[in-house]
Tab-separated table of C-alpha atoms in Angstrom:
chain	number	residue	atom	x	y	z
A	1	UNK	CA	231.603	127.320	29.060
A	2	UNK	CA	234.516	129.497	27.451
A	3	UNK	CA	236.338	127.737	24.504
A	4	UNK	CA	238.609	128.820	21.572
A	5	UNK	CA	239.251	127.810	17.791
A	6	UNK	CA	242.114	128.625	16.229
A	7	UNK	CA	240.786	128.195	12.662
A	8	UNK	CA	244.321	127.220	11.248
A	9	UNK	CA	246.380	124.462	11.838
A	10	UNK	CA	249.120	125.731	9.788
A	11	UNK	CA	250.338	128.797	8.247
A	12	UNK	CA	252.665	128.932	5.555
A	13	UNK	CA	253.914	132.296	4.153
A	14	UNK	CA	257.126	134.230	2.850
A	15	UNK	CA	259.241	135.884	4.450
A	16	UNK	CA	258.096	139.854	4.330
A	17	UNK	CA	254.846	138.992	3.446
A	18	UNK	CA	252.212	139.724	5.347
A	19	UNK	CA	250.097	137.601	8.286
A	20	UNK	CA	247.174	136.557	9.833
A	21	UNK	CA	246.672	133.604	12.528
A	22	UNK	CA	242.596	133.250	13.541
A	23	UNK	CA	241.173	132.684	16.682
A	24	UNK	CA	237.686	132.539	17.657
A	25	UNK	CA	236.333	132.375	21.376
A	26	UNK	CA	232.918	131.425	23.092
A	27	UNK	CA	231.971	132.997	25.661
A	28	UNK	CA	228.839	133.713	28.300
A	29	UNK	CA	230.976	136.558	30.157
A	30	UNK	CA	233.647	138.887	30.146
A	31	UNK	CA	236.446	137.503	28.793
A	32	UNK	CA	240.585	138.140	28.797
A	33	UNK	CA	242.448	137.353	25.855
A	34	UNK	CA	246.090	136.126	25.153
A	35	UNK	CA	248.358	135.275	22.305
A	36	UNK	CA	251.367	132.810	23.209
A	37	UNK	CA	254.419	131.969	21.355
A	38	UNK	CA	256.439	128.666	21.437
A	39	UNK	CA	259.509	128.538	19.152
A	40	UNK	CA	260.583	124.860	19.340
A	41	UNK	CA	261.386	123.130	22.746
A	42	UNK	CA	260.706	125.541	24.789
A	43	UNK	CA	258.169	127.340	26.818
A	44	UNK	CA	255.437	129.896	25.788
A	45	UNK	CA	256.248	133.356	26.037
A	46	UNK	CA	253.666	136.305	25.873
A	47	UNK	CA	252.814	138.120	22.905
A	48	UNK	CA	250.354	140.518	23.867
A	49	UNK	CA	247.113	140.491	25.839
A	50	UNK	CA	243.502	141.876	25.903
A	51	UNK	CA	242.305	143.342	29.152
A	52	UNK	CA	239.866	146.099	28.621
A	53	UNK	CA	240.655	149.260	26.606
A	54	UNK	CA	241.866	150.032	22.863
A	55	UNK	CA	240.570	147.059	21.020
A	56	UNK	CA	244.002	147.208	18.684
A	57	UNK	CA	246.578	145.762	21.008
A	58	UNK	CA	250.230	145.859	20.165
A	59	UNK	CA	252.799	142.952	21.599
A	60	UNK	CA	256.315	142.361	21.224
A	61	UNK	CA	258.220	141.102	17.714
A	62	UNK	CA	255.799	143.852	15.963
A	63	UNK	CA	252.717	141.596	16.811
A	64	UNK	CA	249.376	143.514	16.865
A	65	UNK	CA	245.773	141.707	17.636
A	66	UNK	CA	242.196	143.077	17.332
A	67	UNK	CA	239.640	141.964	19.370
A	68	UNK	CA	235.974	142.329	18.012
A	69	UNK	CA	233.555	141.674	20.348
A	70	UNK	CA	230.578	141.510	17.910
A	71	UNK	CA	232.320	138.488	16.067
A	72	UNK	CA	233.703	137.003	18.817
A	73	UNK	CA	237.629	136.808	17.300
A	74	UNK	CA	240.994	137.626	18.321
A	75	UNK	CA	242.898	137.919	15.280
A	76	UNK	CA	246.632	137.957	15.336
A	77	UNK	CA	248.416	139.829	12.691
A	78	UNK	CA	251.945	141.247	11.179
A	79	UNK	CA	252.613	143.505	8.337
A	80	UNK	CA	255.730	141.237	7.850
A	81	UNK	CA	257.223	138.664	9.005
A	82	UNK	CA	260.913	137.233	9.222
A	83	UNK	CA	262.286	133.624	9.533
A	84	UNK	CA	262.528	134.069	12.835
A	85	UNK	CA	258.648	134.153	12.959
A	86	UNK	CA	258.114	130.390	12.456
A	87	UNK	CA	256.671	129.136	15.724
A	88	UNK	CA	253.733	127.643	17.295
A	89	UNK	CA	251.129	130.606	18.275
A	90	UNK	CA	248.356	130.110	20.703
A	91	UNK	CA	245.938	132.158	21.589
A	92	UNK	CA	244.048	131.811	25.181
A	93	UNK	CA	240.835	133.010	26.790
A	94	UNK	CA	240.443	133.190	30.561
A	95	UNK	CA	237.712	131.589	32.661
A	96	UNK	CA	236.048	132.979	36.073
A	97	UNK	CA	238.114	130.745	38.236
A	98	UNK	CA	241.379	132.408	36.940
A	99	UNK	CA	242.483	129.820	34.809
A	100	UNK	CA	243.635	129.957	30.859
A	101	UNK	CA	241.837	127.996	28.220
A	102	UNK	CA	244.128	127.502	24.982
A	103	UNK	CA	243.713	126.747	20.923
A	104	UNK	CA	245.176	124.140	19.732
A	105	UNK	CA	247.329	126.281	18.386
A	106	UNK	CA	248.993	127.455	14.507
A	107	UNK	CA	252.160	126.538	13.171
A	108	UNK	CA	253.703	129.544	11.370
A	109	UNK	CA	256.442	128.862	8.676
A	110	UNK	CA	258.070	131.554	7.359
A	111	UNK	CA	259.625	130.921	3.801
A	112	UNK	CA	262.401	132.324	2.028
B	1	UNK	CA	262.242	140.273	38.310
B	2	UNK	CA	260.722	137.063	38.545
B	3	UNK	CA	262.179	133.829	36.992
B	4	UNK	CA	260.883	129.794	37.078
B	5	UNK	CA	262.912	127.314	36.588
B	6	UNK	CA	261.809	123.197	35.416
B	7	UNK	CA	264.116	120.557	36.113
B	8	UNK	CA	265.460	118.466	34.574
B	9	UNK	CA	264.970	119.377	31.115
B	10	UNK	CA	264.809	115.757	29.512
B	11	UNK	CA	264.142	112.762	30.979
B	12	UNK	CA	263.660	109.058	29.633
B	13	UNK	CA	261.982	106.948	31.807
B	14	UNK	CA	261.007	103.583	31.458
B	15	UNK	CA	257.164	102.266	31.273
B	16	UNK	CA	256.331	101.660	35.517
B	17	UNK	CA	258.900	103.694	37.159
B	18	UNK	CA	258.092	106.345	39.211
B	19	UNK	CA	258.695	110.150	38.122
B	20	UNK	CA	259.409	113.609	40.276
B	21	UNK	CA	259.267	117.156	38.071
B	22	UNK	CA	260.034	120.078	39.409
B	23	UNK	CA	259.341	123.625	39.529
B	24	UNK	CA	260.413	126.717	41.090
B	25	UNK	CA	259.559	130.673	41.027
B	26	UNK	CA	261.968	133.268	42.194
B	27	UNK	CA	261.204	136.898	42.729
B	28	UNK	CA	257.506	136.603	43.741
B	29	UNK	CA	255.187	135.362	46.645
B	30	UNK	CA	252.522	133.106	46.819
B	31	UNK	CA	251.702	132.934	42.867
B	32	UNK	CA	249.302	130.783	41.514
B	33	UNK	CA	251.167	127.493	40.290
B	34	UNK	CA	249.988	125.366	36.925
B	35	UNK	CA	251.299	121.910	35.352
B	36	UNK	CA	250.346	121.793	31.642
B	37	UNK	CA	251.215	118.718	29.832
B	38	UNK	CA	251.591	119.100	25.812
B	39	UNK	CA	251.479	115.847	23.747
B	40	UNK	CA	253.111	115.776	20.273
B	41	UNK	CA	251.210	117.963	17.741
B	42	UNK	CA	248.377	118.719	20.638
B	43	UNK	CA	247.955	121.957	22.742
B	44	UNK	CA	248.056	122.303	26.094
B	45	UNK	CA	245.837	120.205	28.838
B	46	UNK	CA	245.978	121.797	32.182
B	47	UNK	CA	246.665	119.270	34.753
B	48	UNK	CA	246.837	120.870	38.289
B	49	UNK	CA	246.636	124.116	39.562
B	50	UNK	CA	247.398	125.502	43.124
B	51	UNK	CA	246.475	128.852	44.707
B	52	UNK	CA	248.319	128.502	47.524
B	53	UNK	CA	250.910	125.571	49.572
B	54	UNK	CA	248.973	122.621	50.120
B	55	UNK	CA	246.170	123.612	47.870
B	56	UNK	CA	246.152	121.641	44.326
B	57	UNK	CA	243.298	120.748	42.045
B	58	UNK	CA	243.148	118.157	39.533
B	59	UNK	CA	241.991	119.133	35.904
B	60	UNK	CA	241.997	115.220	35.146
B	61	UNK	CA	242.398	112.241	36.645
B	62	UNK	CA	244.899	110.417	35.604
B	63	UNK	CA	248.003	108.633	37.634
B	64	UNK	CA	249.765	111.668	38.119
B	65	UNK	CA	249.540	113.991	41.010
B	66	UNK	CA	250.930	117.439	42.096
B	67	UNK	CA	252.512	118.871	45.592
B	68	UNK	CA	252.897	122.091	46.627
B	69	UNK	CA	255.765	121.743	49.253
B	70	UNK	CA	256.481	125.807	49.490
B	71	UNK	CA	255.492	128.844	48.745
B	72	UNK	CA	257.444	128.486	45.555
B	73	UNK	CA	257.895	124.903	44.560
B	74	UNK	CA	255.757	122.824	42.622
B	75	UNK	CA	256.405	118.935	41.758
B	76	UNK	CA	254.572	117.162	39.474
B	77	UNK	CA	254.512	113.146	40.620
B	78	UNK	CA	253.765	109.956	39.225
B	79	UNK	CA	254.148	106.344	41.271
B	80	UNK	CA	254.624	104.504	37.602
B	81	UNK	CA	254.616	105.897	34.402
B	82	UNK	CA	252.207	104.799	31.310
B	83	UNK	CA	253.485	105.144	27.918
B	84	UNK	CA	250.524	107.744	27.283
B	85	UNK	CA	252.306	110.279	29.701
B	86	UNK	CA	255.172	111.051	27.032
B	87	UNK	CA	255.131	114.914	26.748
B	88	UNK	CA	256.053	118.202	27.326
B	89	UNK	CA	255.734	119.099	30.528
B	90	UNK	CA	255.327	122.841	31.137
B	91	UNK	CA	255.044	124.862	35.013
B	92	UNK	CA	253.219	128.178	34.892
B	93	UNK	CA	252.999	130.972	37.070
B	94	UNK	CA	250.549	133.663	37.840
B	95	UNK	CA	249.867	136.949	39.902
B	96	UNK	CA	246.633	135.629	42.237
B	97	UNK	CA	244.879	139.020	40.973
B	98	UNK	CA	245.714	138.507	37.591
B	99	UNK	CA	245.139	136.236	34.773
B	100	UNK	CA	248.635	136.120	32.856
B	101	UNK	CA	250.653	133.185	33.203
B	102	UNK	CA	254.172	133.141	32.774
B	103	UNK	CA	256.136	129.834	31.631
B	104	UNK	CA	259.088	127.998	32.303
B	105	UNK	CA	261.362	126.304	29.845
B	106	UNK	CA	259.564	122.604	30.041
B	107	UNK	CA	260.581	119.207	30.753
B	108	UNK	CA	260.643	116.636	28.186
B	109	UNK	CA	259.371	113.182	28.772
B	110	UNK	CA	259.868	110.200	27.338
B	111	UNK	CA	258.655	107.024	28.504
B	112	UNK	CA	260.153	103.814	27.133
């Protein structure tokens, strides 16, 4: 059965500073991977996705993620990030029937 | 382009009264439909999902259940509310070939 760890509850960092929010998967197949962002009361909104391809994946708000097969992670990173940043970030693998599995997800506060 | 739209967005309901969420998606045809449910601090739990009208499946049982009136509309239901189903309640749409899933803004429960 497909599952996913995101290895950090929370992330604190300051603003312009670099970051890095981890998430593992398990996996018997083929798998699609996501990164969602939830800024406070509202919905989840795409960041970027993994279908097949480049394993370096670029997403909106100057998001990138690397997939590595070998090690099984989907690593979510920016070269710097603004208050604007702080959020809840989850990060999704897909199953056969179609559906999403989600991390529990990594609160991101940005500090000035 | 395609939209979905929750209503309402809040709602306090007290412990045994019945509940009606719903959930529409304009600018597409027959997506596939989700209800998440996110409790405080918690990621999401999939509750139903439905490929097409009249089709749902239940993730877990529970004393909620899910219609699928239209093409389009998707209503979450409950005869009488527990405390335990306090949340965030969040609809989700997807392409049927495709495993992205776009959100809507959520409905916030409160039971009393």
């Amino acid at each position: 059965a497909q599952s996913v760890t995101q290895l950090d509850s929370q992330v604190p960092v300051f603003e312009e500073a670099p970051v890095e929010l981890r998430c593992n998967y398990s996996s018997s197949v083929s798998v699609y991977l996501f990164w969602y962002v939830q800024y406070p009361n509202q919905g989840l909104q795409l960041l970027l996705k993994y279908l097949s391809g480049s394993t370096l994946v670029k997403g909106i708000n100057g998001f990138e993620a690397e997939f590595n097969k070998s090690q099984t992670s989907f690593h979510l990173r920016k070269p710097s990030v603004h208050i604007s940043d702080t959020a809840e970030y989850f990060c999704a693998v897909s199953v056969p029937t179609g559906k999403l599995i989600f991390g529990q997800g990594t609160t991101l506060q940005v500090k000035p | 382009s395609q939209t979905i739209h929750q209503w309402p967005a809040t709602l306090v309901q007290p412990v045994g009264s019945p509940l009606s969420l719903e959930c529409t998606v304009e600018g597409t045809s027959n997506p596939n439909l989700y209800w998440y449910r996110q409790a405080a601090g918690r990621g999401l739990q999939l509750l139903f999902y439905s490929v097409g009208i009249g089709q749902i499946s239940s993730e877990v049982p529970q004393n909620l259940s899910a219609s699928r009136p239209q093409d389009r509309q998707f209503i979450l239901s409950s005869k009488k509310l527990l405390l335990s189903d306090s949340g965030f309640y969040l609809c989700a749409w997807s392409v049927s070939s495709s495993y992205e899933q776009y959100f809507g803004p959520g409905t916030r429960l409160t039971v009393t």
